[in-house]
Each structure stands twice: as structure tokens, then as C-alpha cells.
XYZ file of N, CA and C in Angstrom:
309
model
N -17.021 20.444 -39.679
C -16.743 21.810 -39.289
C -15.612 22.364 -40.159
N -15.738 23.626 -40.520
C -14.725 24.254 -41.347
C -13.571 24.779 -40.490
N -12.432 24.998 -41.110
C -11.246 25.486 -40.414
C -11.459 26.907 -39.878
N -12.165 27.733 -40.671
C -12.517 29.083 -40.260
C -14.019 29.159 -40.070
N -14.459 29.934 -39.103
C -15.897 30.149 -38.929
C -16.463 30.838 -40.167
N -15.732 31.848 -40.646
C -16.100 32.562 -41.873
C -14.845 32.740 -42.714
N -14.982 32.496 -44.011
C -13.898 32.721 -44.962
C -14.451 33.694 -45.997
N -13.839 34.873 -46.078
C -14.337 35.950 -46.926
C -13.387 36.158 -48.095
N -13.944 36.136 -49.302
C -13.159 36.343 -50.516
C -13.601 37.637 -51.187
N -12.654 38.553 -51.364
C -12.885 39.800 -52.090
C -12.391 39.605 -53.513
N -13.250 39.825 -54.490
C -12.790 39.820 -55.868
C -11.891 41.033 -56.046
N -10.654 40.785 -56.448
C -9.671 41.860 -56.667
C -9.151 41.816 -58.095
N -9.926 41.219 -58.969
C -9.501 41.049 -60.354
C -9.358 42.387 -61.076
N -8.301 42.492 -61.871
C -8.077 43.670 -62.712
C -8.182 43.237 -64.167
N -9.158 43.754 -64.874
C -9.325 43.457 -66.292
C -8.634 44.516 -67.137
N -8.674 44.319 -68.420
C -8.060 45.266 -69.353
C -8.719 46.639 -69.226
N -7.966 47.676 -69.578
C -8.472 49.039 -69.503
C -9.799 49.167 -70.237
N -10.751 49.817 -69.578
C -12.070 50.024 -70.166
C -13.076 48.937 -69.844
N -12.627 47.811 -69.304
C -13.531 46.727 -68.929
C -13.910 46.846 -67.456
N -15.165 46.520 -67.143
C -15.649 46.555 -65.769
C -14.965 45.475 -64.947
N -14.491 45.874 -63.761
C -13.897 44.895 -62.848
C -13.899 45.460 -61.432
N -13.823 44.578 -60.459
C -13.870 44.983 -59.051
C -12.690 45.850 -58.649
N -11.518 45.597 -59.226
C -10.339 46.395 -58.873
C -10.549 47.872 -59.184
N -11.348 48.177 -60.186
C -11.612 49.571 -60.538
C -12.458 50.287 -59.488
N -13.043 49.544 -58.566
C -13.887 50.109 -57.515
C -13.223 50.050 -56.145
N -11.911 49.924 -56.111
C -11.186 49.949 -54.846
C -11.200 48.653 -54.072
N -11.394 47.533 -54.759
C -11.504 46.244 -54.077
C -10.256 45.872 -53.284
N -9.084 46.148 -53.821
C -7.847 45.790 -53.116
C -7.748 46.578 -51.809
N -8.062 47.860 -51.866
C -8.025 48.689 -50.657
C -9.057 48.229 -49.635
N -10.245 47.851 -50.094
C -11.291 47.401 -49.177
C -10.941 46.048 -48.552
N -10.279 45.180 -49.318
C -9.843 43.894 -48.777
C -8.798 44.109 -47.689
N -7.860 44.999 -47.946
C -6.830 45.318 -46.950
C -7.466 45.931 -45.708
N -8.413 46.823 -45.903
C -9.127 47.443 -44.781
C -9.831 46.379 -43.944
N -10.563 45.475 -44.598
C -11.296 44.426 -43.883
C -10.342 43.520 -43.113
N -9.245 43.140 -43.738
C -8.261 42.271 -43.090
C -7.685 42.953 -41.850
N -7.318 44.215 -41.976
C -6.775 44.961 -40.843
C -7.816 45.134 -39.732
N -9.065 45.388 -40.115
C -10.148 45.581 -39.143
C -10.418 44.287 -38.371
N -10.445 43.171 -39.070
C -10.648 41.867 -38.422
C -9.504 41.584 -37.455
N -8.292 41.894 -37.866
C -7.117 41.688 -36.997
C -7.205 42.584 -35.762
N -7.596 43.843 -35.936
C -7.726 44.770 -34.805
C -8.779 44.309 -33.804
N -9.804 43.631 -34.299
C -10.858 43.100 -33.430
C -10.497 41.739 -32.836
N -9.305 41.230 -33.184
C -8.832 39.910 -32.740
C -9.785 38.798 -33.181
N -10.308 38.957 -34.389
C -11.228 37.964 -34.950
C -10.566 37.097 -36.011
N -9.256 37.264 -36.225
C -8.560 36.507 -37.256
C -7.975 35.225 -36.679
N -7.796 34.250 -37.557
C -7.135 33.013 -37.163
C -8.058 31.813 -37.205
N -7.488 30.632 -36.960
C -8.267 29.390 -36.983
C -9.484 29.461 -36.064
N -10.604 28.993 -36.589
C -11.848 29.011 -35.829
C -12.534 30.354 -35.828
N -11.908 31.333 -36.501
C -12.465 32.682 -36.530
C -12.713 33.110 -37.970
N -12.130 34.233 -38.392
C -12.385 34.803 -39.714
C -11.090 34.892 -40.516
N -11.194 34.564 -41.787
C -10.080 34.707 -42.733
C -10.552 35.608 -43.870
N -9.774 36.642 -44.180
C -10.070 37.561 -45.281
C -9.037 37.326 -46.374
N -9.496 37.005 -47.594
C -8.602 36.718 -48.713
C -8.942 37.532 -49.949
N -7.921 37.722 -50.783
C -8.119 38.243 -52.140
C -8.473 37.068 -53.031
N -9.269 37.335 -54.032
C -9.604 36.314 -55.020
C -9.433 36.910 -56.405
N -9.224 36.046 -57.366
C -9.253 36.465 -58.754
C -10.703 36.702 -59.139
N -10.983 36.710 -60.397
C -12.329 36.999 -60.883
C -13.340 36.005 -60.324
N -14.406 36.543 -59.772
C -15.495 35.723 -59.235
C -16.700 35.704 -60.180
N -16.503 36.230 -61.404
C -17.524 36.202 -62.470
C -18.789 36.987 -62.139
N -18.665 38.049 -61.329
C -19.816 38.904 -61.022
C -19.456 40.366 -61.298
N -18.693 40.585 -62.354
C -18.153 41.909 -62.676
C -19.222 42.997 -62.743
N -20.359 42.687 -63.319
C -21.404 43.688 -63.475
C -22.071 44.042 -62.153
N -21.861 43.226 -61.120
C -22.419 43.486 -59.795
C -21.400 44.130 -58.863
N -20.187 44.332 -59.355
C -19.055 44.701 -58.526
C -19.102 46.069 -57.918
N -18.264 46.230 -56.918
C -17.339 45.251 -56.375
C -18.073 44.207 -55.542
N -17.516 43.006 -55.471
C -18.188 41.929 -54.747
C -17.245 41.222 -53.786
N -17.873 40.621 -52.784
C -17.190 39.697 -51.887
C -18.178 38.587 -51.571
N -17.653 37.443 -51.150
C -18.513 36.325 -50.789
C -18.041 35.773 -49.452
N -19.006 35.450 -48.589
C -18.730 34.923 -47.257
C -19.111 33.447 -47.226
N -18.129 32.609 -46.906
C -18.365 31.181 -46.735
C -18.221 30.827 -45.269
N -18.902 29.807 -44.775
C -19.538 28.736 -45.529
C -20.973 29.036 -45.981
N -21.507 30.208 -45.639
C -22.898 30.510 -45.990
C -23.119 30.796 -47.467
N -22.056 31.107 -48.201
C -22.130 31.468 -49.622
C -23.027 32.679 -49.838
N -22.852 33.692 -48.997
C -23.597 34.944 -49.121
C -22.730 35.935 -49.878
N -23.286 36.453 -50.976
C -22.591 37.409 -51.835
C -23.026 38.815 -51.481
N -22.037 39.723 -51.416
C -22.310 41.126 -51.114
C -21.654 42.032 -52.147
N -22.238 43.208 -52.288
C -21.586 44.323 -52.935
C -21.370 45.381 -51.862
N -20.553 46.367 -52.141
C -20.250 47.403 -51.156
C -19.777 48.652 -51.885
N -19.815 49.770 -51.167
C -19.378 51.033 -51.745
C -18.161 51.576 -51.006
N -18.176 51.484 -49.683
C -17.126 52.124 -48.898
C -16.856 51.359 -47.607
N -15.995 51.945 -46.765
C -15.605 51.301 -45.513
C -16.782 51.091 -44.574
N -17.754 51.979 -44.604
C -18.907 51.808 -43.722
C -19.700 50.555 -44.096
N -19.764 50.238 -45.392
C -20.419 48.990 -45.813
C -19.628 47.778 -45.328
N -18.308 47.847 -45.423
C -17.457 46.756 -44.945
C -17.634 46.591 -43.445
N -17.640 47.711 -42.713
C -17.863 47.650 -41.266
C -19.194 46.986 -40.933
N -20.224 47.317 -41.688
C -21.553 46.737 -41.439
C -21.551 45.237 -41.690
N -20.898 44.793 -42.752
C -20.802 43.355 -43.033
C -20.044 42.657 -41.913
N -18.958 43.250 -41.454
C -18.176 42.654 -40.361
C -19.016 42.580 -39.088
N -19.596 43.704 -38.703
C -20.330 43.761 -37.442
C -21.594 42.913 -37.447
N -22.365 43.015 -38.496
C -23.653 42.313 -38.506
C -23.527 40.859 -38.932
N -22.761 40.569 -39.981
C -22.691 39.191 -40.474
C -21.601 38.384 -39.770
N -20.371 38.862 -39.834
C -19.263 38.069 -39.311
C -19.279 37.970 -37.789
N -19.689 39.027 -37.117
C -19.766 39.001 -35.658
C -21.150 38.576 -35.189
N -22.192 39.195 -35.755
C -23.553 38.970 -35.268
C -24.328 37.838 -35.911
N -23.830 37.312 -37.036
C -24.510 36.199 -37.691
C -25.750 36.580 -38.487
N -25.914 37.868 -38.759
C -27.082 38.365 -39.483
C -26.677 38.810 -40.888
N -27.364 38.304 -41.907
C -27.089 38.713 -43.284
C -27.524 40.165 -43.462
N -26.679 40.948 -44.116
C -26.972 42.360 -44.378
C -27.729 42.425 -45.703
N -29.034 42.374 -45.617
C -29.873 42.267 -46.819
C -29.694 43.426 -47.786
N -29.469 44.629 -47.297
C -29.371 45.790 -48.198
C -28.143 45.713 -49.092
N -27.123 44.929 -48.708
C -25.903 44.793 -49.507
C -25.818 43.427 -50.196
N -26.734 42.545 -49.900
C -26.698 41.181 -50.426
C -27.050 41.165 -51.911
N -26.262 40.374 -52.651
C -26.560 40.142 -54.069
C -27.397 38.879 -54.182
N -28.346 38.909 -55.029
C -29.208 37.731 -55.243
C -28.603 36.830 -56.289
């Protein structure tokens, strides 16, 4: 059994000016939003959900991206409503959000 039920990593990498990267798509703000939302729902902590920043996850062209472990499900997102959907459907409900899933 893992320490957290779900461990979510947001790519927050910032590349050189002009290069594609998740940070250019608001990844840091979305990671902070997700972390605060999980805390407000009292879903944070051991046995629950952990939201982390990550360096480059090597999916720049698919960005912005996040990955949910232990399932290793990769997502892209556009805004807070996408983050809310991932939280509600995947992290709470256990259902993969296919429309946001990266193959």
C-alpha cells in the first residue's frame, strides 16, 4: 500500500524564453489551486491525496500536464474547471477523466 491514496505531480518546469513548457500555461497557479482545493475538501494528508510540483516531466508538447499515481494516469488541462473535474471524478470518484487523459 502506498503512503498516499493518490499522489499528483504537476509539471511546473520553466524553459528558456520561446520554448514550450508547462509553466507558460499557468501550471504553477493550477498546482496551487489544486492543492488549496484538496485541502478545503479535507482530502490532504497520509492515506489521502498529495499535490506536488514537479520539474520537467518530458511531455512539453502535450502541456500543461499532470500525472496521478499510483495509477500513472496522465492528464492535460486548460483551466480550473478541468482541475475540478479531475479532483471530483478521479481523485474522489475513482473514475479516469477520458476527455483530459493523455495517451
